Protein backbone atom coordinates (compact mmCIF):
# COMPACT_ATOMS: atom_id res chain seq x y z
CA UNK A 1 0.00 0.00 0.00
CA UNK A 2 1.36 3.39 -0.98
CA UNK A 3 2.03 5.71 1.93
CA UNK A 4 -0.17 8.83 1.81
CA UNK A 5 1.41 12.27 2.08
CA UNK A 6 0.48 13.21 5.66
CA UNK A 7 0.39 16.71 7.09
CA UNK A 8 0.23 17.13 10.88
CA UNK A 9 -1.31 20.09 12.66
CA UNK A 10 -3.15 21.05 15.85
CA UNK A 11 -6.87 20.38 15.90
CA UNK A 12 -9.21 23.37 15.89
CA UNK A 13 -12.80 23.68 17.09
CA UNK A 14 -13.92 23.63 13.46
CA UNK A 15 -12.54 20.06 13.26
CA UNK A 16 -14.81 18.74 16.02
CA UNK A 17 -17.55 17.22 13.78
CA UNK A 18 -14.99 15.42 11.61
CA UNK A 19 -13.03 14.24 14.66
CA UNK A 20 -16.12 12.88 16.43
CA UNK A 21 -17.00 10.89 13.30
CA UNK A 22 -13.43 9.62 12.89
CA UNK A 23 -13.03 8.50 16.51
CA UNK A 24 -16.42 6.80 16.54
CA UNK A 25 -15.74 5.00 13.25
CA UNK A 26 -12.40 3.67 14.52
CA UNK A 27 -13.78 2.13 17.72
CA UNK A 28 -17.55 1.73 17.89
CA UNK A 29 -20.35 0.39 15.74
CA UNK A 30 -20.36 -1.54 12.47
CA UNK A 31 -18.05 0.92 10.69
CA UNK A 32 -15.27 0.18 13.18
CA UNK A 33 -15.31 -3.50 12.21
CA UNK A 34 -13.68 -2.54 8.89
CA UNK A 35 -10.47 -1.92 10.86
CA UNK A 36 -8.66 -3.82 13.62
CA UNK A 37 -8.91 -1.27 16.45
CA UNK A 38 -12.64 -1.84 16.97
CA UNK A 39 -14.06 -2.05 20.49
CA UNK A 40 -17.53 -2.96 19.22
CA UNK A 41 -17.52 -6.30 21.05
CA UNK A 42 -16.44 -4.67 24.31
CA UNK A 43 -18.20 -1.29 24.59
CA UNK A 44 -21.21 0.37 22.97
CA UNK A 45 -22.10 4.04 22.56
CA UNK A 46 -20.18 7.21 21.89
CA UNK A 47 -16.48 7.07 22.70
CA UNK A 48 -16.30 10.82 23.33
CA UNK A 49 -18.80 13.67 23.13
CA UNK A 50 -18.50 17.22 21.82
CA UNK A 51 -17.89 18.90 25.21
CA UNK A 52 -15.20 16.36 26.06
CA UNK A 53 -13.43 16.82 22.76
CA UNK A 54 -13.71 20.59 22.98
CA UNK A 55 -12.05 20.49 26.42
CA UNK A 56 -9.19 18.37 25.10
CA UNK A 57 -8.55 20.78 22.23
CA UNK A 58 -8.47 23.68 24.71
CA UNK A 59 -6.19 21.90 27.22
CA UNK A 60 -3.23 24.25 27.87
CA UNK A 61 -0.82 21.46 28.82
CA UNK A 62 -1.62 19.19 25.92
CA UNK A 63 -2.65 19.04 22.29
CA UNK A 64 -4.98 17.19 19.97
CA UNK A 65 -3.04 16.51 16.78
CA UNK A 66 -4.55 15.57 13.43
CA UNK A 67 -3.06 13.92 10.36
CA UNK A 68 -4.52 15.13 7.09
CA UNK A 69 -4.31 14.34 3.40
CA UNK A 70 -5.31 16.56 0.47
CA UNK A 71 -9.06 16.44 -0.01
CA UNK A 72 -11.46 17.64 -2.69
CA UNK A 73 -11.56 21.32 -3.64
CA UNK A 74 -8.23 22.01 -1.98
CA UNK A 75 -9.42 21.18 1.53
CA UNK A 76 -7.62 18.81 3.86
CA UNK A 77 -9.20 15.56 5.04
CA UNK A 78 -8.55 14.32 8.58
CA UNK A 79 -7.70 10.61 8.50
CA UNK A 80 -6.07 10.17 11.93
CA UNK A 81 -5.75 11.92 15.27
CA UNK A 82 -4.23 11.62 18.73
CA UNK A 83 -3.93 13.50 22.00
CA UNK A 84 -0.65 14.26 23.77
CA UNK A 85 -0.64 15.44 27.39
CA UNK A 86 2.18 16.58 29.66
CA UNK A 87 2.22 15.44 33.27
CA UNK A 88 4.42 14.21 36.07
CA UNK A 89 5.06 10.48 36.37
CA UNK A 90 2.99 8.38 38.74
CA UNK A 91 -0.70 7.61 39.28
CA UNK A 92 -1.68 11.14 40.38
CA UNK A 93 -2.11 13.45 37.42
CA UNK A 94 -1.50 17.18 37.60
CA UNK A 95 1.05 17.22 40.43
CA UNK A 96 4.21 18.57 38.81
CA UNK A 97 6.47 18.37 41.92
CA UNK A 98 7.28 16.15 44.84
CA UNK A 99 8.17 17.58 48.23
CA UNK A 100 11.08 16.33 50.30
CA UNK A 101 11.93 17.33 53.86
CA UNK A 102 15.50 18.17 54.83
CA UNK A 103 17.06 19.18 58.14
CA UNK A 104 18.99 22.43 58.34
CA UNK A 105 22.16 22.96 60.37
CA UNK A 106 20.16 24.37 63.28
CA UNK A 107 17.89 21.35 63.40
CA UNK A 108 14.88 22.95 61.73
CA UNK A 109 12.99 21.19 58.97
CA UNK A 110 12.60 22.67 55.53
CA UNK A 111 10.47 21.45 52.64
CA UNK A 112 12.07 21.58 49.22
CA UNK A 113 10.25 20.99 45.96
CA UNK A 114 11.96 18.52 43.68
CA UNK A 115 10.91 18.14 40.10
CA UNK A 116 9.07 14.88 39.49
CA UNK A 117 9.86 12.82 36.38
CA UNK A 118 7.85 14.15 33.45
CA UNK A 119 6.02 11.99 30.94
CA UNK A 120 3.90 12.47 27.87
CA UNK A 121 0.52 10.73 27.75
CA UNK A 122 -0.66 9.40 24.37
CA UNK A 123 -4.37 8.90 23.84
CA UNK A 124 -7.44 9.60 21.69
CA UNK A 125 -5.66 7.64 18.95
CA UNK A 126 -7.75 6.96 15.87
CA UNK A 127 -7.07 6.06 12.25
CA UNK A 128 -9.81 5.80 9.66
CA UNK A 129 -10.78 2.09 9.67
CA UNK A 130 -10.46 1.71 5.90
CA UNK A 131 -6.87 3.01 6.08
CA UNK A 132 -5.64 0.91 8.99
CA UNK A 133 -2.79 -1.53 8.48
CA UNK A 134 -0.86 0.69 6.08
CA UNK A 135 1.60 2.36 8.43
CA UNK A 136 -0.38 5.51 9.22
CA UNK A 137 -0.73 4.64 12.90
CA UNK A 138 3.01 4.15 13.27
CA UNK A 139 3.67 7.55 11.71
CA UNK A 140 1.14 9.24 14.00
CA UNK A 141 2.72 7.64 17.07
CA UNK A 142 6.22 8.67 15.99
CA UNK A 143 5.04 12.22 15.36
CA UNK A 144 3.40 12.35 18.81
CA UNK A 145 6.59 11.16 20.49
CA UNK A 146 8.65 13.78 18.69
CA UNK A 147 6.08 16.47 19.48
CA UNK A 148 6.16 15.68 23.21
CA UNK A 149 9.96 15.71 23.38
CA UNK A 150 10.21 18.98 21.47
CA UNK A 151 7.44 20.86 23.29
CA UNK A 152 8.36 19.62 26.78
CA UNK A 153 12.14 19.01 26.88
CA UNK A 154 11.92 17.42 30.34
CA UNK A 155 9.72 14.56 29.12
CA UNK A 156 11.59 11.30 29.67
CA UNK A 157 8.95 8.81 28.56
CA UNK A 158 5.60 8.35 26.86
CA UNK A 159 2.78 6.36 28.44
CA UNK A 160 -0.67 5.19 27.42
CA UNK A 161 -3.48 2.89 28.50
CA UNK A 162 -4.81 -0.04 26.46
CA UNK A 163 -7.72 -2.35 27.25
CA UNK A 164 -6.09 -5.51 28.62
CA UNK A 165 -8.34 -7.74 26.50
CA UNK A 166 -6.78 -6.30 23.32
CA UNK A 167 -3.59 -8.37 23.28
CA UNK A 168 -3.11 -7.61 19.59
CA UNK A 169 -2.98 -3.85 20.20
CA UNK A 170 -0.65 -4.32 23.18
CA UNK A 171 1.63 -6.38 20.92
CA UNK A 172 1.55 -3.64 18.26
CA UNK A 173 2.79 -1.10 20.79
CA UNK A 174 5.34 -3.62 22.05
CA UNK A 175 6.93 -3.72 18.60
CA UNK A 176 7.35 0.03 18.92
CA UNK A 177 9.17 -0.08 22.23
CA UNK A 178 6.31 0.07 24.74
CA UNK A 179 6.35 -2.21 27.78
CA UNK A 180 4.06 -2.60 30.83
CA UNK A 181 4.72 0.03 33.48
CA UNK A 182 6.73 -1.25 36.44
CA UNK A 183 5.24 1.32 38.82
CA UNK A 184 1.57 1.31 37.78
CA UNK A 185 0.84 -1.76 35.63
CA UNK A 186 -2.96 -1.38 35.48
CA UNK A 187 -5.74 1.18 35.87
CA UNK A 188 -9.48 0.66 36.35
CA UNK A 189 -11.79 0.82 33.35
CA UNK A 190 -13.90 4.03 33.37
CA UNK A 191 -17.36 2.48 33.68
CA UNK A 192 -18.91 5.76 34.87
CA UNK A 193 -17.53 7.64 31.87
CA UNK A 194 -18.93 5.05 29.46
CA UNK A 195 -22.34 5.19 31.17
CA UNK A 196 -22.38 8.99 30.77
CA UNK A 197 -21.90 8.76 27.00
CA UNK A 198 -24.87 8.54 24.62
CA UNK A 199 -25.78 4.86 24.30
CA UNK A 200 -22.85 3.95 26.54
CA UNK A 201 -22.75 0.37 27.77
CA UNK A 202 -19.88 -1.91 28.80
CA UNK A 203 -20.43 -5.39 27.35
CA UNK A 204 -17.96 -7.24 29.60
CA UNK A 205 -17.43 -6.94 33.34
CA UNK A 206 -13.75 -7.92 33.28
CA UNK A 207 -12.34 -4.88 31.46
CA UNK A 208 -9.39 -2.91 32.79
CA UNK A 209 -6.48 -0.96 31.36
CA UNK A 210 -2.85 -2.01 31.00
CA UNK A 211 -0.46 0.93 31.37
CA UNK A 212 2.30 0.90 28.74
CA UNK A 213 5.35 3.14 28.71
CA UNK A 214 8.36 3.85 26.54
CA UNK A 215 11.45 5.46 28.05
CA UNK A 216 13.20 7.76 25.60
CA UNK A 217 16.89 7.11 25.13
C-alpha positions as a Python dict, from the first residue, in 0.01 Angstrom:
ca = {
    (1, 'X'): (0, 0, 0),
    (2, 'X'): (136, 339, -98),
    (3, 'X'): (203, 571, 193),
    (4, 'X'): (-17, 883, 181),
    (5, 'X'): (141, 1227, 208),
    (6, 'X'): (48, 1321, 566),
    (7, 'X'): (39, 1671, 709),
    (8, 'X'): (23, 1713, 1088),
    (9, 'X'): (-131, 2009, 1266),
    (10, 'X'): (-315, 2105, 1585),
    (11, 'X'): (-687, 2038, 1590),
    (12, 'X'): (-921, 2337, 1589),
    (13, 'X'): (-1280, 2368, 1709),
    (14, 'X'): (-1392, 2363, 1346),
    (15, 'X'): (-1254, 2006, 1326),
    (16, 'X'): (-1481, 1874, 1602),
    (17, 'X'): (-1755, 1722, 1378),
    (18, 'X'): (-1499, 1542, 1161),
    (19, 'X'): (-1303, 1424, 1466),
    (20, 'X'): (-1612, 1288, 1643),
    (21, 'X'): (-1700, 1089, 1330),
    (22, 'X'): (-1343, 962, 1289),
    (23, 'X'): (-1303, 850, 1651),
    (24, 'X'): (-1642, 680, 1654),
    (25, 'X'): (-1574, 500, 1325),
    (26, 'X'): (-1240, 367, 1452),
    (27, 'X'): (-1378, 213, 1772),
    (28, 'X'): (-1755, 173, 1789),
    (29, 'X'): (-2035, 39, 1574),
    (30, 'X'): (-2036, -154, 1247),
    (31, 'X'): (-1805, 92, 1069),
    (32, 'X'): (-1527, 18, 1318),
    (33, 'X'): (-1531, -350, 1221),
    (34, 'X'): (-1368, -254, 889),
    (35, 'X'): (-1047, -192, 1086),
    (36, 'X'): (-866, -382, 1362),
    (37, 'X'): (-891, -127, 1645),
    (38, 'X'): (-1264, -184, 1697),
    (39, 'X'): (-1406, -205, 2049),
    (40, 'X'): (-1753, -296, 1922),
    (41, 'X'): (-1752, -630, 2105),
    (42, 'X'): (-1644, -467, 2431),
    (43, 'X'): (-1820, -129, 2459),
    (44, 'X'): (-2121, 37, 2297),
    (45, 'X'): (-2210, 404, 2256),
    (46, 'X'): (-2018, 721, 2189),
    (47, 'X'): (-1648, 707, 2270),
    (48, 'X'): (-1630, 1082, 2333),
    (49, 'X'): (-1880, 1367, 2313),
    (50, 'X'): (-1850, 1722, 2182),
    (51, 'X'): (-1789, 1890, 2521),
    (52, 'X'): (-1520, 1636, 2606),
    (53, 'X'): (-1343, 1682, 2276),
    (54, 'X'): (-1371, 2059, 2298),
    (55, 'X'): (-1205, 2049, 2642),
    (56, 'X'): (-919, 1837, 2510),
    (57, 'X'): (-855, 2078, 2223),
    (58, 'X'): (-847, 2368, 2471),
    (59, 'X'): (-619, 2190, 2722),
    (60, 'X'): (-323, 2425, 2787),
    (61, 'X'): (-82, 2146, 2882),
    (62, 'X'): (-162, 1919, 2592),
    (63, 'X'): (-265, 1904, 2229),
    (64, 'X'): (-498, 1719, 1997),
    (65, 'X'): (-304, 1651, 1678),
    (66, 'X'): (-455, 1557, 1343),
    (67, 'X'): (-306, 1392, 1036),
    (68, 'X'): (-452, 1513, 709),
    (69, 'X'): (-431, 1434, 340),
    (70, 'X'): (-531, 1656, 47),
    (71, 'X'): (-906, 1644, -1),
    (72, 'X'): (-1146, 1764, -269),
    (73, 'X'): (-1156, 2132, -364),
    (74, 'X'): (-823, 2201, -198),
    (75, 'X'): (-942, 2118, 153),
    (76, 'X'): (-762, 1881, 386),
    (77, 'X'): (-920, 1556, 504),
    (78, 'X'): (-855, 1432, 858),
    (79, 'X'): (-770, 1061, 850),
    (80, 'X'): (-607, 1017, 1193),
    (81, 'X'): (-575, 1192, 1527),
    (82, 'X'): (-423, 1162, 1873),
    (83, 'X'): (-393, 1350, 2200),
    (84, 'X'): (-65, 1426, 2377),
    (85, 'X'): (-64, 1544, 2739),
    (86, 'X'): (218, 1658, 2966),
    (87, 'X'): (222, 1544, 3327),
    (88, 'X'): (442, 1421, 3607),
    (89, 'X'): (506, 1048, 3637),
    (90, 'X'): (299, 838, 3874),
    (91, 'X'): (-70, 761, 3928),
    (92, 'X'): (-168, 1114, 4038),
    (93, 'X'): (-211, 1345, 3742),
    (94, 'X'): (-150, 1718, 3760),
    (95, 'X'): (105, 1722, 4043),
    (96, 'X'): (421, 1857, 3881),
    (97, 'X'): (647, 1837, 4192),
    (98, 'X'): (728, 1615, 4484),
    (99, 'X'): (817, 1758, 4823),
    (100, 'X'): (1108, 1633, 5030),
    (101, 'X'): (1193, 1733, 5386),
    (102, 'X'): (1550, 1817, 5483),
    (103, 'X'): (1706, 1918, 5814),
    (104, 'X'): (1899, 2243, 5834),
    (105, 'X'): (2216, 2296, 6037),
    (106, 'X'): (2016, 2437, 6328),
    (107, 'X'): (1789, 2135, 6340),
    (108, 'X'): (1488, 2295, 6173),
    (109, 'X'): (1299, 2119, 5897),
    (110, 'X'): (1260, 2267, 5553),
    (111, 'X'): (1047, 2145, 5264),
    (112, 'X'): (1207, 2158, 4922),
    (113, 'X'): (1025, 2099, 4596),
    (114, 'X'): (1196, 1852, 4368),
    (115, 'X'): (1091, 1814, 4010),
    (116, 'X'): (907, 1488, 3949),
    (117, 'X'): (986, 1282, 3638),
    (118, 'X'): (785, 1415, 3345),
    (119, 'X'): (602, 1199, 3094),
    (120, 'X'): (390, 1247, 2787),
    (121, 'X'): (52, 1073, 2775),
    (122, 'X'): (-66, 940, 2437),
    (123, 'X'): (-437, 890, 2384),
    (124, 'X'): (-744, 960, 2169),
    (125, 'X'): (-566, 764, 1895),
    (126, 'X'): (-775, 696, 1587),
    (127, 'X'): (-707, 606, 1225),
    (128, 'X'): (-981, 580, 966),
    (129, 'X'): (-1078, 209, 967),
    (130, 'X'): (-1046, 171, 590),
    (131, 'X'): (-687, 301, 608),
    (132, 'X'): (-564, 91, 899),
    (133, 'X'): (-279, -153, 848),
    (134, 'X'): (-86, 69, 608),
    (135, 'X'): (160, 236, 843),
    (136, 'X'): (-38, 551, 922),
    (137, 'X'): (-73, 464, 1290),
    (138, 'X'): (301, 415, 1327),
    (139, 'X'): (367, 755, 1171),
    (140, 'X'): (114, 924, 1400),
    (141, 'X'): (272, 764, 1707),
    (142, 'X'): (622, 867, 1599),
    (143, 'X'): (504, 1222, 1536),
    (144, 'X'): (340, 1235, 1881),
    (145, 'X'): (659, 1116, 2049),
    (146, 'X'): (865, 1378, 1869),
    (147, 'X'): (608, 1647, 1948),
    (148, 'X'): (616, 1568, 2321),
    (149, 'X'): (996, 1571, 2338),
    (150, 'X'): (1021, 1898, 2147),
    (151, 'X'): (744, 2086, 2329),
    (152, 'X'): (836, 1962, 2678),
    (153, 'X'): (1214, 1901, 2688),
    (154, 'X'): (1192, 1742, 3034),
    (155, 'X'): (972, 1456, 2912),
    (156, 'X'): (1159, 1130, 2967),
    (157, 'X'): (895, 881, 2856),
    (158, 'X'): (560, 835, 2686),
    (159, 'X'): (278, 636, 2844),
    (160, 'X'): (-67, 519, 2742),
    (161, 'X'): (-348, 289, 2850),
    (162, 'X'): (-481, -4, 2646),
    (163, 'X'): (-772, -235, 2725),
    (164, 'X'): (-609, -551, 2862),
    (165, 'X'): (-834, -774, 2650),
    (166, 'X'): (-678, -630, 2332),
    (167, 'X'): (-359, -837, 2328),
    (168, 'X'): (-311, -761, 1959),
    (169, 'X'): (-298, -385, 2020),
    (170, 'X'): (-65, -432, 2318),
    (171, 'X'): (163, -638, 2092),
    (172, 'X'): (155, -364, 1826),
    (173, 'X'): (279, -110, 2079),
    (174, 'X'): (534, -362, 2205),
    (175, 'X'): (693, -372, 1860),
    (176, 'X'): (735, 3, 1892),
    (177, 'X'): (917, -8, 2223),
    (178, 'X'): (631, 7, 2474),
    (179, 'X'): (635, -221, 2778),
    (180, 'X'): (406, -260, 3083),
    (181, 'X'): (472, 3, 3348),
    (182, 'X'): (673, -125, 3644),
    (183, 'X'): (524, 132, 3882),
    (184, 'X'): (157, 131, 3778),
    (185, 'X'): (84, -176, 3563),
    (186, 'X'): (-296, -138, 3548),
    (187, 'X'): (-574, 118, 3587),
    (188, 'X'): (-948, 66, 3635),
    (189, 'X'): (-1179, 82, 3335),
    (190, 'X'): (-1390, 403, 3337),
    (191, 'X'): (-1736, 248, 3368),
    (192, 'X'): (-1891, 576, 3487),
    (193, 'X'): (-1753, 764, 3187),
    (194, 'X'): (-1893, 505, 2946),
    (195, 'X'): (-2234, 519, 3117),
    (196, 'X'): (-2238, 899, 3077),
    (197, 'X'): (-2190, 876, 2700),
    (198, 'X'): (-2487, 854, 2462),
    (199, 'X'): (-2578, 486, 2430),
    (200, 'X'): (-2285, 395, 2654),
    (201, 'X'): (-2275, 37, 2777),
    (202, 'X'): (-1988, -191, 2880),
    (203, 'X'): (-2043, -539, 2735),
    (204, 'X'): (-1796, -724, 2960),
    (205, 'X'): (-1743, -694, 3334),
    (206, 'X'): (-1375, -792, 3328),
    (207, 'X'): (-1234, -488, 3146),
    (208, 'X'): (-939, -291, 3279),
    (209, 'X'): (-648, -96, 3136),
    (210, 'X'): (-285, -201, 3100),
    (211, 'X'): (-46, 93, 3137),
    (212, 'X'): (230, 90, 2874),
    (213, 'X'): (535, 314, 2871),
    (214, 'X'): (836, 385, 2654),
    (215, 'X'): (1145, 546, 2805),
    (216, 'X'): (1320, 776, 2560),
    (217, 'X'): (1689, 711, 2513),
}
